[in-house]
Amino acid sequence: DGGITQSPKYLFRKEGQNVTLSCEQNLNHDAMYWYRQDPGQGLRLIYYSQIVNDFQKGDIAEGYSVSREKKESFPLTVTSAQKNPTAFYLCASSIEVLAGVGEQFFGPGTRLTVL
Amino acid sequence: QQQVKQSPQSLIVQKGGISIINCAYENTAFDYFPWYQQFPGKGPALLIAIRPDVSEKKEGRFTISFNKSAKQFSLHIMDSQPGDSATYFCAATSNGGTSYGKLTFGQGTILTVHP
């Protein structure tokens, strides 16, 4: 069954702790994305990767880090430098970037709450 | 210039009515305009998309109207059903420039269809 999986579904973190959100896809897509969703603000792009071992900052990259060591995996680390990390985090992928963004397929999301 | 402005923030429609959501953009380089539908606790999913070489695209009960000169596009949901109750996002991107490889999302519209 093809798709994007994100884990965990819910995550609680104490202030000052780093936390890593998992994103895996078996769609053989080249491009992967991380978004943050807050009420009334739509989806804001954190980081994106067009190919393995390469990634670019999105609009709100401060306090976040990513890696793309494998085509199917694009983990996001929320660091203690992120001032307001409580949000719903969405991972997405698309077949390739060179032909245009086209359709992005989204995972089910991870809701992060900082206690 | 990268923003996409979406309205209304929320919309309540009776079953069988027409739901209309509007978006406006500033970046004239945008050349792909998708709409995404998101149910609570889920990731968004592509609903319908349009390119600026056409003024309208229809898929079932869903229609996108596009006005290139006004830099506006809208989603019309005909015969709205309770199952259409969701959050809708418009988005835009381009095959070049600073928007290359990235979707810019509107703020979202929460649609509620009463039975």
mmCIF file of N, CA and C in Angstrom, chain A residues 9 33 35 37 42-43 45 48 90 97-98 100-104 106-108, chain B residues 9 32 36 38 41-44 46 89 93 95 100-103 105-107:
data_model
loop_
_atom_site.group_PDB
_atom_site.id
_atom_site.type_symbol
_atom_site.label_atom_id
_atom_site.label_comp_id
_atom_site.label_asym_id
_atom_site.label_seq_id
_atom_site.Cartn_x
_atom_site.Cartn_y
_atom_site.Cartn_z
ATOM 1 N N LYS A 9 2.061 9.987 15.802
ATOM 2 C CA LYS A 9 0.897 10.805 15.501
ATOM 3 C C LYS A 9 0.802 11.966 16.490
ATOM 4 N N TYR A 33 8.878 17.360 1.377
ATOM 5 C CA TYR A 33 8.637 18.676 1.975
ATOM 6 C C TYR A 33 8.199 18.521 3.422
ATOM 7 N N TYR A 35 5.979 20.866 6.230
ATOM 8 C CA TYR A 35 5.166 22.041 6.470
ATOM 9 C C TYR A 35 4.774 22.089 7.945
ATOM 10 N N GLN A 37 1.554 23.624 10.249
ATOM 11 C CA GLN A 37 0.200 24.134 10.129
ATOM 12 C C GLN A 37 -0.256 24.679 11.467
ATOM 13 N N GLY A 42 -2.750 28.637 7.449
ATOM 14 C CA GLY A 42 -2.447 27.766 6.331
ATOM 15 C C GLY A 42 -1.235 26.902 6.588
ATOM 16 N N LEU A 43 -0.609 26.459 5.524
ATOM 17 C CA LEU A 43 0.576 25.616 5.602
ATOM 18 C C LEU A 43 1.795 26.458 5.256
ATOM 19 N N LEU A 45 5.981 26.423 4.654
ATOM 20 C CA LEU A 45 7.049 25.510 4.280
ATOM 21 C C LEU A 45 8.260 25.698 5.182
ATOM 22 N N TYR A 48 12.549 21.772 2.216
ATOM 23 C CA TYR A 48 12.205 20.841 1.158
ATOM 24 C C TYR A 48 13.470 20.285 0.536
ATOM 25 N N LEU A 90 3.286 18.524 8.896
ATOM 26 C CA LEU A 90 2.905 17.714 7.751
ATOM 27 C C LEU A 90 4.094 17.487 6.831
ATOM 28 N N VAL A 97 10.592 17.634 -9.026
ATOM 29 C CA VAL A 97 10.466 19.081 -8.996
ATOM 30 C C VAL A 97 10.699 19.670 -10.373
ATOM 31 N N LEU A 98 11.559 19.052 -11.168
ATOM 32 C CA LEU A 98 11.941 19.643 -12.447
ATOM 33 C C LEU A 98 10.749 19.823 -13.376
ATOM 34 N N GLY A 100 7.856 20.674 -12.462
ATOM 35 C CA GLY A 100 6.872 21.469 -11.747
ATOM 36 C C GLY A 100 6.417 20.725 -10.507
ATOM 37 N N VAL A 101 5.922 21.454 -9.556
ATOM 38 C CA VAL A 101 5.549 20.823 -8.284
ATOM 39 C C VAL A 101 4.463 19.780 -8.499
ATOM 40 N N GLY A 102 3.516 20.078 -9.348
ATOM 41 C CA GLY A 102 2.456 19.105 -9.594
ATOM 42 C C GLY A 102 1.714 18.767 -8.318
ATOM 43 N N GLU A 103 1.371 17.549 -8.164
ATOM 44 C CA GLU A 103 0.597 17.129 -7.013
ATOM 45 C C GLU A 103 1.518 16.741 -5.875
ATOM 46 N N GLN A 104 1.265 17.278 -4.729
ATOM 47 C CA GLN A 104 1.975 16.859 -3.529
ATOM 48 C C GLN A 104 1.082 15.911 -2.742
ATOM 49 N N PHE A 106 0.390 14.181 0.847
ATOM 50 C CA PHE A 106 0.666 14.496 2.240
ATOM 51 C C PHE A 106 0.524 13.265 3.131
ATOM 52 N N GLY A 107 1.335 13.249 4.175
ATOM 53 C CA GLY A 107 1.180 12.259 5.214
ATOM 54 C C GLY A 107 0.070 12.664 6.171
ATOM 55 N N PRO A 108 -0.204 11.829 7.193
ATOM 56 C CA PRO A 108 -1.293 12.108 8.128
ATOM 57 C C PRO A 108 -0.952 13.146 9.186
ATOM 58 N N GLN B 9 -12.570 33.101 5.757
ATOM 59 C CA GLN B 9 -11.884 32.227 6.701
ATOM 60 C C GLN B 9 -12.773 31.038 7.063
ATOM 61 N N TYR B 32 0.570 27.514 -11.754
ATOM 62 C CA TYR B 32 -0.145 26.290 -11.394
ATOM 63 C C TYR B 32 -0.877 26.566 -10.102
ATOM 64 N N TYR B 36 -6.548 22.140 -2.302
ATOM 65 C CA TYR B 36 -6.426 20.967 -1.448
ATOM 66 C C TYR B 36 -7.574 20.938 -0.447
ATOM 67 N N GLN B 38 -8.796 19.217 3.237
ATOM 68 C CA GLN B 38 -8.260 18.581 4.434
ATOM 69 C C GLN B 38 -9.360 18.306 5.439
ATOM 70 N N GLY B 41 -7.628 16.222 11.435
ATOM 71 C CA GLY B 41 -6.658 15.218 11.839
ATOM 72 C C GLY B 41 -5.973 14.495 10.702
ATOM 73 N N LYS B 42 -6.209 14.929 9.471
ATOM 74 C CA LYS B 42 -5.625 14.286 8.296
ATOM 75 C C LYS B 42 -4.751 15.260 7.529
ATOM 76 N N GLY B 43 -3.940 14.724 6.633
ATOM 77 C CA GLY B 43 -3.186 15.586 5.748
ATOM 78 C C GLY B 43 -4.056 16.046 4.584
ATOM 79 N N PRO B 44 -3.716 17.183 3.974
ATOM 80 C CA PRO B 44 -4.481 17.655 2.807
ATOM 81 C C PRO B 44 -4.337 16.699 1.631
ATOM 82 N N LEU B 46 -5.029 16.629 -2.778
ATOM 83 C CA LEU B 46 -5.332 17.430 -3.961
ATOM 84 C C LEU B 46 -6.768 17.192 -4.409
ATOM 85 N N PHE B 89 -7.794 24.624 1.053
ATOM 86 C CA PHE B 89 -6.647 25.500 0.836
ATOM 87 C C PHE B 89 -6.435 25.716 -0.652
ATOM 88 N N THR B 93 2.114 27.951 -7.464
ATOM 89 C CA THR B 93 3.544 27.735 -7.646
ATOM 90 C C THR B 93 3.914 28.091 -9.077
ATOM 91 N N ASN B 95 7.062 27.247 -12.361
ATOM 92 C CA ASN B 95 8.157 26.402 -12.826
ATOM 93 C C ASN B 95 9.479 27.135 -12.854
ATOM 94 N N TYR B 100 9.994 28.348 -7.590
ATOM 95 C CA TYR B 100 10.263 27.052 -8.212
ATOM 96 C C TYR B 100 10.361 25.952 -7.158
ATOM 97 N N GLY B 101 9.585 24.909 -7.369
ATOM 98 C CA GLY B 101 9.652 23.763 -6.479
ATOM 99 C C GLY B 101 8.898 23.923 -5.184
ATOM 100 N N LYS B 102 8.179 25.031 -4.997
ATOM 101 C CA LYS B 102 7.486 25.256 -3.734
ATOM 102 C C LYS B 102 6.037 25.639 -3.992
ATOM 103 N N LEU B 103 5.164 25.152 -3.129
ATOM 104 C CA LEU B 103 3.770 25.587 -3.132
ATOM 105 C C LEU B 103 3.598 26.680 -2.081
ATOM 106 N N PHE B 105 0.670 28.423 0.038
ATOM 107 C CA PHE B 105 -0.708 28.131 0.390
ATOM 108 C C PHE B 105 -1.431 29.377 0.894
ATOM 109 N N GLY B 106 -2.733 29.413 0.624
ATOM 110 C CA GLY B 106 -3.595 30.382 1.271
ATOM 111 C C GLY B 106 -3.826 29.993 2.722
ATOM 112 N N GLN B 107 -4.564 30.831 3.442
ATOM 113 C CA GLN B 107 -4.733 30.643 4.880
ATOM 114 C C GLN B 107 -5.744 29.558 5.225
#
